[in-house]
Amino acid sequence: MSGSAFSSSAAELEILQTPPPESGKGYIVDDGGLLSRAASGTINSKLAALEKETGFHLNVITIRKLVFEQDPFAFGDKVLETWYPTLEVGNDKGNLLLVKNSKEGAIVGGPAFLKGVGDDILDSILSKNIPYNLEDEKFGEALTSSVDRIVAALEGKEDPGPPTKFIKDKSKTYKTKEETNEKREVFSNVVIGLLVISFVVPMVQYFGYVAGDPDFDDN
């Protein structure tokens, strides 16, 4: 096993061996180092308020790479079952997982948690909030926007909605071969016309001058 693979697998084991984040004190296991201090503070505050108001507990987990369990959903479930081994304690718990290397995400949770968020919101987060932001490596935004939508759903508030994907203008900005040839032909005709004018006009002027000069033949 290479050094990077060993480090990644060690990270998986480390997360599994980490005690579950304590209610009201912390909700983030940022092994992947994807969150700034400000983003971490914002997320922790929102999740603490969520748990206090509703009883739902969401953990945010980041990891650089998955080696042993490469499916983020399977790994997220494994962490959830390890931290909350019974249905009673895990019913209202959830994990939001982000994998840096593969740019993938997963949301797993107990039955009450998943029902509270709803399939539509879950699918939208996984198909829009996470992939849209990860295209530009906006890991922090992927997590904070996903947390905002999960919190809103569990608190019964209006869904802030997914991000708007910026679609680059794919209109043609180049000339086709036919257009280039057409331009070249027009240019060539203009040049030829100018050359004809520059030659013919002086000649006409010359002959006009000769015809009007009575002394020309005397020479």
PDB file of C-alpha atoms in Angstrom:
ATOM      1  CA  MET A   1       0.000   0.000   0.000  1.00  0.00           C
ATOM      2  CA  SER A   2       1.376   3.401  -0.981  1.00  0.00           C
ATOM      3  CA  GLY A   3       1.969   6.137   1.564  1.00  0.00           C
ATOM      4  CA  SER A   4      -1.019   8.177   0.381  1.00  0.00           C
ATOM      5  CA  ALA A   5      -3.302   5.137   0.408  1.00  0.00           C
ATOM      6  CA  PHE A   6      -2.131   4.206   3.890  1.00  0.00           C
ATOM      7  CA  SER A   7      -2.734   7.753   5.093  1.00  0.00           C
ATOM      8  CA  SER A   8      -6.231   7.750   3.580  1.00  0.00           C
ATOM      9  CA  SER A   9      -7.139   4.382   5.063  1.00  0.00           C
ATOM     10  CA  ALA A  10      -5.808   5.560   8.404  1.00  0.00           C
ATOM     11  CA  ALA A  11      -8.099   8.574   8.123  1.00  0.00           C
ATOM     12  CA  GLU A  12     -11.082   6.265   7.614  1.00  0.00           C
ATOM     13  CA  LEU A  13     -10.178   4.265  10.716  1.00  0.00           C
ATOM     14  CA  GLU A  14      -9.523   7.444  12.663  1.00  0.00           C
ATOM     15  CA  ILE A  15     -12.986   8.787  11.854  1.00  0.00           C
ATOM     16  CA  LEU A  16     -14.586   5.472  12.825  1.00  0.00           C
ATOM     17  CA  GLN A  17     -12.684   5.515  16.116  1.00  0.00           C
ATOM     18  CA  THR A  18     -13.496   9.155  16.831  1.00  0.00           C
ATOM     19  CA  PRO A  19     -16.177   9.574  19.528  1.00  0.00           C
ATOM     20  CA  PRO A  20     -19.410  10.981  18.072  1.00  0.00           C
ATOM     21  CA  PRO A  21     -19.566  14.784  18.204  1.00  0.00           C
ATOM     22  CA  GLU A  22     -21.088  15.801  21.508  1.00  0.00           C
ATOM     23  CA  SER A  23     -24.525  17.371  21.337  1.00  0.00           C
ATOM     24  CA  GLY A  24     -24.486  21.125  21.731  1.00  0.00           C
ATOM     25  CA  LYS A  25     -20.697  21.371  21.496  1.00  0.00           C
ATOM     26  CA  GLY A  26     -19.517  20.214  18.092  1.00  0.00           C
ATOM     27  CA  TYR A  27     -20.900  18.812  14.870  1.00  0.00           C
ATOM     28  CA  ILE A  28     -17.894  18.743  12.550  1.00  0.00           C
ATOM     29  CA  VAL A  29     -15.164  16.181  11.847  1.00  0.00           C
ATOM     30  CA  ASP A  30     -13.100  17.998   9.218  1.00  0.00           C
ATOM     31  CA  ASP A  31     -10.455  15.388   8.439  1.00  0.00           C
ATOM     32  CA  GLY A  32     -10.244  16.660   4.860  1.00  0.00           C
ATOM     33  CA  GLY A  33      -9.477  20.210   5.988  1.00  0.00           C
ATOM     34  CA  LEU A  34     -12.154  21.649   3.711  1.00  0.00           C
ATOM     35  CA  LEU A  35     -13.738  24.187   6.053  1.00  0.00           C
ATOM     36  CA  SER A  36     -12.439  27.571   7.103  1.00  0.00           C
ATOM     37  CA  ARG A  37     -12.702  28.613  10.718  1.00  0.00           C
ATOM     38  CA  ALA A  38     -15.522  31.007   9.856  1.00  0.00           C
ATOM     39  CA  ALA A  39     -17.480  28.344   7.955  1.00  0.00           C
ATOM     40  CA  SER A  40     -16.994  25.858  10.781  1.00  0.00           C
ATOM     41  CA  GLY A  41     -18.275  28.372  13.298  1.00  0.00           C
ATOM     42  CA  THR A  42     -21.340  29.168  11.203  1.00  0.00           C
ATOM     43  CA  ILE A  43     -22.199  25.499  10.681  1.00  0.00           C
ATOM     44  CA  ASN A  44     -21.720  24.610  14.334  1.00  0.00           C
ATOM     45  CA  SER A  45     -23.999  27.464  15.427  1.00  0.00           C
ATOM     46  CA  LYS A  46     -26.747  26.467  12.998  1.00  0.00           C
ATOM     47  CA  LEU A  47     -26.592  22.789  13.941  1.00  0.00           C
ATOM     48  CA  ALA A  48     -26.581  23.535  17.656  1.00  0.00           C
ATOM     49  CA  ALA A  49     -29.704  25.677  17.203  1.00  0.00           C
ATOM     50  CA  LEU A  50     -31.277  22.936  15.087  1.00  0.00           C
ATOM     51  CA  GLU A  51     -30.750  20.289  17.760  1.00  0.00           C
ATOM     52  CA  LYS A  52     -31.961  22.566  20.523  1.00  0.00           C
ATOM     53  CA  GLU A  53     -35.143  23.408  18.622  1.00  0.00           C
ATOM     54  CA  THR A  54     -35.998  20.081  16.985  1.00  0.00           C
ATOM     55  CA  GLY A  55     -33.894  17.337  18.561  1.00  0.00           C
ATOM     56  CA  PHE A  56     -32.353  16.429  15.195  1.00  0.00           C
ATOM     57  CA  HIS A  57     -28.574  16.067  15.177  1.00  0.00           C
ATOM     58  CA  LEU A  58     -26.526  16.431  11.984  1.00  0.00           C
ATOM     59  CA  ASN A  59     -22.800  15.738  11.756  1.00  0.00           C
ATOM     60  CA  VAL A  60     -20.637  17.187   8.966  1.00  0.00           C
ATOM     61  CA  ILE A  61     -17.744  14.921   8.003  1.00  0.00           C
ATOM     62  CA  THR A  62     -14.992  15.552   5.452  1.00  0.00           C
ATOM     63  CA  ILE A  63     -12.267  13.186   4.325  1.00  0.00           C
ATOM     64  CA  ARG A  64      -9.558  13.473   1.697  1.00  0.00           C
ATOM     65  CA  LYS A  65     -10.007  10.029   0.141  1.00  0.00           C
ATOM     66  CA  LEU A  66     -11.818   6.750   0.679  1.00  0.00           C
ATOM     67  CA  VAL A  67      -9.804   3.549   0.289  1.00  0.00           C
ATOM     68  CA  PHE A  68     -11.351   0.668   2.210  1.00  0.00           C
ATOM     69  CA  GLU A  69     -14.952   1.683   1.635  1.00  0.00           C
ATOM     70  CA  GLN A  70     -14.988   3.713  -1.561  1.00  0.00           C
ATOM     71  CA  ASP A  71     -18.749   4.283  -1.665  1.00  0.00           C
ATOM     72  CA  PRO A  72     -19.409   7.485   0.325  1.00  0.00           C
ATOM     73  CA  PHE A  73     -22.919   6.331   1.267  1.00  0.00           C
ATOM     74  CA  ALA A  74     -21.621   3.012   2.596  1.00  0.00           C
ATOM     75  CA  PHE A  75     -18.889   4.763   4.584  1.00  0.00           C
ATOM     76  CA  GLY A  76     -21.339   7.341   5.912  1.00  0.00           C
ATOM     77  CA  ASP A  77     -23.650   4.549   7.057  1.00  0.00           C
ATOM     78  CA  LYS A  78     -20.752   2.732   8.684  1.00  0.00           C
ATOM     79  CA  VAL A  79     -19.835   5.847  10.670  1.00  0.00           C
ATOM     80  CA  LEU A  80     -23.466   6.382  11.657  1.00  0.00           C
ATOM     81  CA  GLU A  81     -23.851   2.787  12.866  1.00  0.00           C
ATOM     82  CA  THR A  82     -20.555   2.980  14.747  1.00  0.00           C
ATOM     83  CA  TRP A  83     -21.458   6.216  16.519  1.00  0.00           C
ATOM     84  CA  TYR A  84     -25.113   5.360  17.093  1.00  0.00           C
ATOM     85  CA  PRO A  85     -25.359   1.542  17.237  1.00  0.00           C
ATOM     86  CA  THR A  86     -29.072   1.304  17.975  1.00  0.00           C
ATOM     87  CA  LEU A  87     -32.157   2.626  16.230  1.00  0.00           C
ATOM     88  CA  GLU A  88     -33.199   4.384  19.388  1.00  0.00           C
ATOM     89  CA  VAL A  89     -30.108   6.578  19.556  1.00  0.00           C
ATOM     90  CA  GLY A  90     -29.631   6.918  15.784  1.00  0.00           C
ATOM     91  CA  ASN A  91     -33.211   7.556  14.722  1.00  0.00           C
ATOM     92  CA  ASP A  92     -32.884  11.349  14.643  1.00  0.00           C
ATOM     93  CA  LYS A  93     -29.184  11.515  13.710  1.00  0.00           C
ATOM     94  CA  GLY A  94     -27.645  12.188  10.316  1.00  0.00           C
ATOM     95  CA  ASN A  95     -24.264  12.483   8.614  1.00  0.00           C
ATOM     96  CA  LEU A  96     -23.363  14.806   5.739  1.00  0.00           C
ATOM     97  CA  LEU A  97     -20.164  13.443   4.187  1.00  0.00           C
ATOM     98  CA  LEU A  98     -17.880  15.065   1.607  1.00  0.00           C
ATOM     99  CA  VAL A  99     -14.928  13.319  -0.078  1.00  0.00           C
ATOM    100  CA  LYS A 100     -12.313  15.724  -1.414  1.00  0.00           C
ATOM    101  CA  ASN A 101     -10.440  13.482  -3.845  1.00  0.00           C
ATOM    102  CA  SER A 102     -13.442  12.071  -5.711  1.00  0.00           C
ATOM    103  CA  LYS A 103     -15.576  15.193  -5.217  1.00  0.00           C
ATOM    104  CA  GLU A 104     -18.501  13.146  -3.981  1.00  0.00           C
ATOM    105  CA  GLY A 105     -20.966  13.584  -1.184  1.00  0.00           C
ATOM    106  CA  ALA A 106     -23.488  11.553   0.761  1.00  0.00           C
ATOM    107  CA  ILE A 107     -26.279  12.139   3.244  1.00  0.00           C
ATOM    108  CA  VAL A 108     -27.258   9.258   5.519  1.00  0.00           C
ATOM    109  CA  GLY A 109     -29.314   9.096   8.676  1.00  0.00           C
ATOM    110  CA  GLY A 110     -31.858   7.360  10.841  1.00  0.00           C
ATOM    111  CA  PRO A 111     -35.439   6.913   9.628  1.00  0.00           C
ATOM    112  CA  ALA A 112     -36.795   9.968  11.453  1.00  0.00           C
ATOM    113  CA  PHE A 113     -33.957  12.175  10.218  1.00  0.00           C
ATOM    114  CA  LEU A 114     -34.321  11.155   6.555  1.00  0.00           C
ATOM    115  CA  LYS A 115     -38.101  11.484   6.668  1.00  0.00           C
ATOM    116  CA  GLY A 116     -37.785  14.935   8.230  1.00  0.00           C
ATOM    117  CA  VAL A 117     -35.518  16.197   5.439  1.00  0.00           C
ATOM    118  CA  GLY A 118     -37.535  14.544   2.674  1.00  0.00           C
ATOM    119  CA  ASP A 119     -36.511  12.752  -0.499  1.00  0.00           C
ATOM    120  CA  ASP A 120     -36.895  15.811  -2.743  1.00  0.00           C
ATOM    121  CA  ILE A 121     -34.501  17.928  -0.701  1.00  0.00           C
ATOM    122  CA  LEU A 122     -32.035  15.065  -0.292  1.00  0.00           C
ATOM    123  CA  ASP A 123     -32.005  14.358  -4.026  1.00  0.00           C
ATOM    124  CA  SER A 124     -31.658  18.051  -4.886  1.00  0.00           C
ATOM    125  CA  ILE A 125     -28.714  18.534  -2.521  1.00  0.00           C
ATOM    126  CA  LEU A 126     -26.926  15.459  -3.862  1.00  0.00           C
ATOM    127  CA  SER A 127     -27.562  16.372  -7.498  1.00  0.00           C
ATOM    128  CA  LYS A 128     -27.083  20.146  -7.319  1.00  0.00           C
ATOM    129  CA  ASN A 129     -25.628  21.723  -4.160  1.00  0.00           C
ATOM    130  CA  ILE A 130     -22.760  19.272  -3.906  1.00  0.00           C
ATOM    131  CA  PRO A 131     -21.774  18.649  -7.564  1.00  0.00           C
ATOM    132  CA  TYR A 132     -22.357  22.222  -8.771  1.00  0.00           C
ATOM    133  CA  ASN A 133     -20.058  23.635  -6.095  1.00  0.00           C
ATOM    134  CA  LEU A 134     -17.467  20.882  -6.328  1.00  0.00           C
ATOM    135  CA  GLU A 135     -17.017  21.548 -10.049  1.00  0.00           C
ATOM    136  CA  ASP A 136     -15.255  24.742  -8.962  1.00  0.00           C
ATOM    137  CA  GLU A 137     -13.814  23.110  -5.818  1.00  0.00           C
ATOM    138  CA  LYS A 138     -16.028  25.245  -3.580  1.00  0.00           C
ATOM    139  CA  PHE A 139     -16.014  22.663  -0.790  1.00  0.00           C
ATOM    140  CA  GLY A 140     -17.030  25.073   1.928  1.00  0.00           C
ATOM    141  CA  GLU A 141     -19.962  26.396  -0.080  1.00  0.00           C
ATOM    142  CA  ALA A 142     -21.076  22.852  -0.914  1.00  0.00           C
ATOM    143  CA  LEU A 143     -21.267  22.060   2.789  1.00  0.00           C
ATOM    144  CA  THR A 144     -22.738  25.312   4.087  1.00  0.00           C
ATOM    145  CA  SER A 145     -25.441  25.467   1.404  1.00  0.00           C
ATOM    146  CA  SER A 146     -26.333  21.817   2.004  1.00  0.00           C
ATOM    147  CA  VAL A 147     -26.541  22.395   5.752  1.00  0.00           C
ATOM    148  CA  ASP A 148     -28.796  25.411   5.174  1.00  0.00           C
ATOM    149  CA  ARG A 149     -31.269  23.319   3.194  1.00  0.00           C
ATOM    150  CA  ILE A 150     -31.248  20.417   5.649  1.00  0.00           C
ATOM    151  CA  VAL A 151     -31.768  22.757   8.590  1.00  0.00           C
ATOM    152  CA  ALA A 152     -34.608  24.587   6.825  1.00  0.00           C
ATOM    153  CA  ALA A 153     -36.351  21.287   6.051  1.00  0.00           C
ATOM    154  CA  LEU A 154     -36.055  19.963   9.592  1.00  0.00           C
ATOM    155  CA  GLU A 155     -37.229  23.264  11.092  1.00  0.00           C
ATOM    156  CA  GLY A 156     -40.181  23.438   8.710  1.00  0.00           C
ATOM    157  CA  LYS A 157     -38.938  26.596   7.020  1.00  0.00           C
ATOM    158  CA  GLU A 158     -38.858  27.595   3.379  1.00  0.00           C
ATOM    159  CA  ASP A 159     -36.234  25.790   1.324  1.00  0.00           C
ATOM    160  CA  PRO A 160     -33.506  28.231   0.199  1.00  0.00           C
ATOM    161  CA  GLY A 161     -33.185  26.110  -2.924  1.00  0.00           C
ATOM    162  CA  PRO A 162     -30.223  24.809  -4.905  1.00  0.00           C
ATOM    163  CA  PRO A 163     -27.538  26.995  -6.435  1.00  0.00           C
ATOM    164  CA  THR A 164     -27.944  28.214  -9.989  1.00  0.00           C
ATOM    165  CA  LYS A 165     -25.505  26.545 -12.296  1.00  0.00           C
ATOM    166  CA  PHE A 166     -23.584  28.944 -14.517  1.00  0.00           C
ATOM    167  CA  ILE A 167     -23.663  27.682 -18.088  1.00  0.00           C
ATOM    168  CA  LYS A 168     -20.877  29.052 -20.226  1.00  0.00           C
ATOM    169  CA  ASP A 169     -21.877  30.676 -23.506  1.00  0.00           C
ATOM    170  CA  LYS A 170     -21.281  28.070 -26.160  1.00  0.00           C
ATOM    171  CA  SER A 171     -22.087  30.372 -29.101  1.00  0.00           C
ATOM    172  CA  LYS A 172     -19.617  30.199 -31.957  1.00  0.00           C
ATOM    173  CA  THR A 173     -16.721  32.620 -31.565  1.00  0.00           C
ATOM    174  CA  TYR A 174     -14.720  31.373 -34.524  1.00  0.00           C
ATOM    175  CA  LYS A 175     -15.043  31.549 -38.315  1.00  0.00           C
ATOM    176  CA  THR A 176     -15.758  28.472 -40.384  1.00  0.00           C
ATOM    177  CA  LYS A 177     -13.573  27.560 -43.345  1.00  0.00           C
ATOM    178  CA  GLU A 178     -16.288  28.733 -45.724  1.00  0.00           C
ATOM    179  CA  GLU A 179     -16.590  32.088 -43.954  1.00  0.00           C
ATOM    180  CA  THR A 180     -12.825  32.544 -44.002  1.00  0.00           C
ATOM    181  CA  ASN A 181     -12.630  31.755 -47.732  1.00  0.00           C
ATOM    182  CA  GLU A 182     -15.519  34.122 -48.428  1.00  0.00           C
ATOM    183  CA  LYS A 183     -13.753  36.930 -46.543  1.00  0.00           C
ATOM    184  CA  ARG A 184     -10.534  36.166 -48.399  1.00  0.00           C
ATOM    185  CA  GLU A 185     -12.301  36.356 -51.795  1.00  0.00           C
ATOM    186  CA  VAL A 186     -13.892  39.702 -50.948  1.00  0.00           C
ATOM    187  CA  PHE A 187     -10.535  41.055 -49.822  1.00  0.00           C
ATOM    188  CA  SER A 188      -8.818  39.807 -52.984  1.00  0.00           C
ATOM    189  CA  ASN A 189     -11.464  41.450 -55.195  1.00  0.00           C
ATOM    190  CA  VAL A 190     -11.042  44.731 -53.360  1.00  0.00           C
ATOM    191  CA  VAL A 191      -7.258  44.623 -53.789  1.00  0.00           C
ATOM    192  CA  ILE A 192      -7.552  43.821 -57.489  1.00  0.00           C
ATOM    193  CA  GLY A 193     -10.041  46.672 -57.965  1.00  0.00           C
ATOM    194  CA  LEU A 194      -7.699  49.104 -56.243  1.00  0.00           C
ATOM    195  CA  LEU A 195      -4.781  47.987 -58.409  1.00  0.00           C
ATOM    196  CA  VAL A 196      -6.857  48.478 -61.576  1.00  0.00           C
ATOM    197  CA  ILE A 197      -7.913  51.937 -60.463  1.00  0.00           C
ATOM    198  CA  SER A 198      -4.368  52.925 -59.546  1.00  0.00           C
ATOM    199  CA  PHE A 199      -3.180  51.890 -63.032  1.00  0.00           C
ATOM    200  CA  VAL A 200      -6.051  52.962 -65.280  1.00  0.00           C
ATOM    201  CA  VAL A 201      -6.802  56.383 -63.807  1.00  0.00           C
ATOM    202  CA  PRO A 202      -3.271  57.781 -64.324  1.00  0.00           C
ATOM    203  CA  MET A 203      -3.256  56.407 -67.885  1.00  0.00           C
ATOM    204  CA  VAL A 204      -6.576  58.060 -68.707  1.00  0.00           C
ATOM    205  CA  GLN A 205      -5.309  61.304 -67.228  1.00  0.00           C
ATOM    206  CA  TYR A 206      -2.128  61.003 -69.291  1.00  0.00           C
ATOM    207  CA  PHE A 207      -3.890  60.391 -72.594  1.00  0.00           C
ATOM    208  CA  GLY A 208      -6.308  63.203 -71.846  1.00  0.00           C
ATOM    209  CA  TYR A 209      -3.374  65.507 -71.323  1.00  0.00           C
ATOM    210  CA  VAL A 210      -1.675  64.392 -74.541  1.00  0.00           C
ATOM    211  CA  ALA A 211      -4.823  64.811 -76.602  1.00  0.00           C
ATOM    212  CA  GLY A 212      -5.272  68.332 -75.341  1.00  0.00           C
ATOM    213  CA  ASP A 213      -1.639  69.478 -75.911  1.00  0.00           C
ATOM    214  CA  PRO A 214      -1.246  70.963 -79.492  1.00  0.00           C
ATOM    215  CA  ASP A 215       2.554  71.020 -79.223  1.00  0.00           C
ATOM    216  CA  PHE A 216       2.859  67.344 -78.301  1.00  0.00           C
ATOM    217  CA  ASP A 217       3.277  66.102 -81.907  1.00  0.00           C
ATOM    218  CA  ASP A 218       5.904  68.798 -82.688  1.00  0.00           C
ATOM    219  CA  ASN A 219       8.335  67.032 -80.394  1.00  0.00           C
TER     220      ASN A 219
END
